[in-house]
mmCIF file of C-alpha atoms in Angstrom:
data_model
loop_
_atom_site.group_PDB
_atom_site.id
_atom_site.type_symbol
_atom_site.label_atom_id
_atom_site.label_comp_id
_atom_site.label_asym_id
_atom_site.label_seq_id
_atom_site.Cartn_x
_atom_site.Cartn_y
_atom_site.Cartn_z
ATOM 1 C CA LYS A 1 0.000 0.000 0.000
ATOM 2 C CA LEU A 2 2.807 2.396 0.831
ATOM 3 C CA TYR A 3 4.254 1.885 -2.647
ATOM 4 C CA GLU A 4 1.018 3.079 -4.223
ATOM 5 C CA THR A 5 1.266 6.394 -2.360
ATOM 6 C CA ILE A 6 4.545 7.251 -4.104
ATOM 7 C CA PRO A 7 3.837 9.282 -7.244
ATOM 8 C CA ALA A 8 4.962 7.382 -10.356
ATOM 9 C CA LYS A 9 7.425 10.104 -11.369
ATOM 10 C CA MET A 10 9.158 9.824 -7.965
ATOM 11 C CA ARG A 11 9.654 6.051 -8.112
ATOM 12 C CA THR A 12 13.274 5.163 -8.665
ATOM 13 C CA GLN A 13 14.847 1.937 -9.834
ATOM 14 C CA ALA A 14 15.584 1.163 -6.203
ATOM 15 C CA THR A 15 11.912 1.692 -5.323
ATOM 16 C CA TYR A 16 10.766 -0.716 -8.022
ATOM 17 C CA ASN A 17 13.386 -3.330 -7.091
ATOM 18 C CA THR A 18 12.573 -3.056 -3.400
ATOM 19 C CA MET A 19 8.866 -3.556 -3.980
ATOM 20 C CA LEU A 20 9.487 -6.457 -6.351
ATOM 21 C CA SER A 21 11.793 -8.111 -3.814
ATOM 22 C CA LEU A 22 9.256 -7.595 -1.023
ATOM 23 C CA HIS A 23 6.468 -9.154 -3.088
ATOM 24 C CA ALA A 24 8.727 -12.105 -3.873
ATOM 25 C CA ARG A 25 9.908 -12.528 -0.273
ATOM 26 C CA ASN A 26 6.327 -12.381 1.040
ATOM 27 C CA ARG A 27 5.136 -14.918 -1.541
ATOM 28 C CA ASN A 28 2.855 -12.400 -3.251
ATOM 29 C CA TYR A 29 3.618 -14.064 -6.568
ATOM 30 C CA GLU A 30 0.812 -12.439 -8.561
ATOM 31 C CA GLU A 31 1.761 -8.960 -7.356
ATOM 32 C CA ALA A 32 5.411 -9.662 -8.137
ATOM 33 C CA GLU A 33 4.501 -10.752 -11.662
ATOM 34 C CA LYS A 34 2.301 -7.686 -12.234
ATOM 35 C CA LEU A 35 4.995 -5.333 -11.032
ATOM 36 C CA PHE A 36 7.651 -7.096 -13.096
ATOM 37 C CA GLN A 37 5.511 -6.763 -16.223
ATOM 38 C CA THR A 38 5.046 -3.054 -15.478
ATOM 39 C CA MET A 39 8.790 -2.687 -15.051
ATOM 40 C CA ARG A 40 9.415 -4.643 -18.249
ATOM 41 C CA SER A 41 7.029 -2.537 -20.326
ATOM 42 C CA SER A 42 8.579 0.690 -19.020
ATOM 43 C CA GLY A 43 12.177 -0.458 -19.507
ATOM 44 C CA ARG A 44 12.933 -0.602 -15.772
ATOM 45 C CA VAL A 45 14.261 -4.148 -15.560
ATOM 46 C CA ASP A 46 17.814 -4.609 -14.320
ATOM 47 C CA SER A 47 19.726 -7.616 -12.996
ATOM 48 C CA ILE A 48 18.304 -7.083 -9.501
ATOM 49 C CA ALA A 49 14.744 -7.202 -10.847
ATOM 50 C CA VAL A 50 15.522 -10.303 -12.917
ATOM 51 C CA THR A 51 16.946 -12.057 -9.863
ATOM 52 C CA ALA A 52 13.942 -11.042 -7.720
ATOM 53 C CA ILE A 53 11.365 -12.368 -10.181
ATOM 54 C CA MET A 54 13.409 -15.541 -10.654
ATOM 55 C CA LYS A 55 13.392 -16.000 -6.858
ATOM 56 C CA SER A 56 9.643 -15.472 -6.746
ATOM 57 C CA ARG A 57 9.139 -18.086 -9.446
ATOM 58 C CA ALA A 58 11.603 -20.493 -7.794
ATOM 59 C CA ASP A 59 9.715 -20.204 -4.496
ATOM 60 C CA ALA A 60 6.509 -20.973 -6.383
ATOM 61 C CA ARG A 61 8.304 -24.028 -7.874
ATOM 62 C CA ASP A 62 7.830 -22.569 -11.360
ATOM 63 C CA LEU A 63 10.976 -24.029 -12.920
ATOM 64 C CA GLU A 64 9.824 -23.213 -16.450
ATOM 65 C CA GLY A 65 9.192 -19.583 -15.450
ATOM 66 C CA VAL A 66 12.628 -19.286 -13.857
ATOM 67 C CA THR A 67 14.424 -20.690 -16.887
ATOM 68 C CA GLU A 68 12.312 -18.543 -19.217
ATOM 69 C CA ILE A 69 13.285 -15.289 -17.486
ATOM 70 C CA PHE A 70 16.929 -16.379 -17.228
ATOM 71 C CA GLU A 71 17.032 -17.049 -20.976
ATOM 72 C CA TRP A 72 15.222 -13.760 -21.644
ATOM 73 C CA ALA A 73 17.849 -11.898 -19.608
ATOM 74 C CA LYS A 74 20.632 -13.578 -21.586
ATOM 75 C CA ALA A 75 18.924 -12.665 -24.878
ATOM 76 C CA GLN A 76 18.616 -9.055 -23.662
ATOM 77 C CA ASN A 77 22.382 -9.027 -23.021
ATOM 78 C CA PHE A 78 22.064 -8.617 -19.274
ATOM 79 C CA ASN A 79 25.208 -9.204 -17.312
ATOM 80 C CA ILE A 80 24.415 -12.658 -15.939
ATOM 81 C CA VAL A 81 25.688 -12.419 -12.384
ATOM 82 C CA LEU A 82 26.284 -15.025 -9.697
ATOM 83 C CA GLN A 83 22.978 -14.222 -7.976
ATOM 84 C CA MET A 84 21.066 -15.127 -11.151
ATOM 85 C CA TYR A 85 22.917 -18.409 -11.458
ATOM 86 C CA ASN A 86 22.299 -19.149 -7.777
ATOM 87 C CA THR A 87 18.591 -18.502 -8.205
ATOM 88 C CA LEU A 88 18.448 -20.692 -11.305
ATOM 89 C CA LEU A 89 20.283 -23.373 -9.359
ATOM 90 C CA LEU A 90 17.802 -23.027 -6.479
ATOM 91 C CA ALA A 91 14.889 -23.602 -8.868
ATOM 92 C CA PHE A 92 16.418 -26.836 -10.152
ATOM 93 C CA VAL A 93 17.251 -27.975 -6.607
ATOM 94 C CA LYS A 94 13.715 -27.247 -5.328
ATOM 95 C CA ASN A 95 12.306 -29.287 -8.192
ATOM 96 C CA GLY A 96 14.753 -32.171 -7.695
ATOM 97 C CA GLU A 97 16.082 -31.721 -11.233
ATOM 98 C CA TRP A 98 19.658 -32.861 -10.667
ATOM 99 C CA GLN A 99 20.636 -32.872 -14.354
ATOM 100 C CA GLY A 100 19.612 -29.221 -14.494
ATOM 101 C CA VAL A 101 21.716 -28.580 -11.385
ATOM 102 C CA ASN A 102 24.710 -30.123 -13.146
ATOM 103 C CA ASP A 103 24.023 -28.054 -16.271
ATOM 104 C CA VAL A 104 23.918 -24.826 -14.242
ATOM 105 C CA THR A 105 27.155 -25.561 -12.380
ATOM 106 C CA GLU A 106 28.846 -26.412 -15.683
ATOM 107 C CA ALA A 107 27.588 -23.168 -17.240
ATOM 108 C CA MET A 108 28.945 -21.250 -14.255
ATOM 109 C CA ALA A 109 32.341 -22.869 -14.725
ATOM 110 C CA LEU A 110 32.326 -22.049 -18.453
ATOM 111 C CA GLN A 111 31.536 -18.409 -17.658
ATOM 112 C CA ASN A 112 34.256 -18.329 -14.959
ATOM 113 C CA ILE A 113 31.661 -17.552 -12.303
ATOM 114 C CA GLU A 114 32.987 -18.784 -8.981
ATOM 115 C CA PRO A 115 30.418 -20.287 -6.609
ATOM 116 C CA ASP A 116 29.932 -18.711 -3.204
ATOM 117 C CA ALA A 117 28.512 -19.885 0.127
ATOM 118 C CA ILE A 118 24.956 -19.482 -1.179
ATOM 119 C CA THR A 119 25.698 -21.692 -4.184
ATOM 120 C CA TYR A 120 27.051 -24.411 -1.942
ATOM 121 C CA SER A 121 24.264 -23.954 0.588
ATOM 122 C CA TYR A 122 21.575 -24.490 -2.068
ATOM 123 C CA LEU A 123 23.381 -27.571 -3.360
ATOM 124 C CA MET A 124 24.082 -29.077 0.033
ATOM 125 C CA ASN A 125 20.616 -28.471 1.467
ATOM 126 C CA GLY A 126 18.994 -29.874 -1.659
ATOM 127 C CA LEU A 127 21.134 -32.990 -1.473
ATOM 128 C CA LEU A 128 20.518 -33.321 2.264
ATOM 129 C CA ASN A 129 16.747 -33.036 1.764
ATOM 130 C CA SER A 130 16.963 -35.640 -1.010
ATOM 131 C CA LYS A 131 18.805 -37.987 1.351
ATOM 132 C CA LYS A 132 21.928 -37.844 -0.814
ATOM 133 C CA TYR A 133 24.232 -37.565 2.179
ATOM 134 C CA GLY A 134 27.435 -38.732 0.512
ATOM 135 C CA GLU A 135 26.964 -36.274 -2.356
ATOM 136 C CA CYS A 136 26.254 -33.522 0.175
ATOM 137 C CA LEU A 137 29.567 -34.229 1.893
ATOM 138 C CA SER A 138 31.381 -34.270 -1.465
ATOM 139 C CA VAL A 139 29.991 -30.813 -2.264
ATOM 140 C CA PHE A 140 31.141 -29.636 1.165
ATOM 141 C CA GLU A 141 34.663 -30.882 0.439
ATOM 142 C CA SER A 142 34.624 -28.908 -2.822
ATOM 143 C CA ALA A 143 33.420 -25.820 -0.956
ATOM 144 C CA LEU A 144 36.451 -25.975 1.318
ATOM 145 C CA ASP A 145 38.599 -24.998 -1.672
ATOM 146 C CA VAL A 146 36.560 -21.841 -2.362
ATOM 147 C CA LYS A 147 37.510 -18.801 -0.330
ATOM 148 C CA LYS A 148 34.050 -17.196 -0.634
ATOM 149 C CA ALA A 149 32.403 -20.314 0.779
ATOM 150 C CA VAL A 150 34.453 -21.473 3.757
ATOM 151 C CA SER A 151 33.377 -18.625 6.019
ATOM 152 C CA SER A 152 29.800 -19.936 6.087
ATOM 153 C CA VAL A 153 28.917 -21.669 9.336
ATOM 154 C CA SER A 154 25.747 -23.059 7.742
ATOM 155 C CA LEU A 155 27.813 -25.155 5.330
ATOM 156 C CA PHE A 156 29.599 -26.787 8.247
ATOM 157 C CA THR A 157 26.275 -27.362 10.018
ATOM 158 C CA THR A 158 24.773 -28.974 6.926
ATOM 159 C CA ALA A 159 27.857 -31.165 6.494
ATOM 160 C CA ILE A 160 27.680 -32.279 10.122
ATOM 161 C CA THR A 161 23.991 -33.141 9.672
ATOM 162 C CA ALA A 162 24.767 -35.116 6.507
ATOM 163 C CA ALA A 163 27.591 -36.973 8.266
ATOM 164 C CA ALA A 164 25.331 -37.813 11.212
ATOM 165 C CA ARG A 165 22.580 -39.043 8.902
ATOM 166 C CA THR A 166 25.074 -41.120 6.922
ATOM 167 C CA LYS A 167 26.104 -42.777 10.177
ATOM 168 C CA GLN A 168 22.425 -43.340 11.084
ATOM 169 C CA VAL A 169 21.759 -44.953 7.706
ATOM 170 C CA ARG A 170 24.776 -47.238 8.141
ATOM 171 C CA SER A 171 23.664 -48.184 11.664
ATOM 172 C CA SER A 172 20.164 -49.042 10.490
ATOM 173 C CA GLU A 173 21.555 -51.223 7.699
ATOM 174 C CA GLU A 174 23.628 -53.294 10.135
#
């Protein structure tokens, strides 16, 4: 409601991006889509807006919508940043599409985009939730080689959980 009180000519790019991010974060998917279309038709879409609408669609488990906007951004010659790749990765993880996850990580490597703690967190939590404990621990070992990732306590916590669950699985098999 507050957004609507701001006269259109006083709305900045930051205003639009903030409102889009808030709609996405609060799971107001329809409002996020409407605002994104308004931004798109008025030429106000930037990489922050693309990432926000991708996140909204990923949260709604709209994998096709996420990939569609990612491809649109590439076709529009947007600078495809790490946050966009992370959000694309999240969509594949949430949908259990592990081949897509592999494709995204390969594309990141080809573009020389180094993963960060968020990248590894999405991967590890997805694997943990899919009961792929060994793979989760392998991803953690890879993360230890990446400076931007090792400072994340959550990665260590996820790895400890995966290790504990691996031990539980082994115990139950014996």
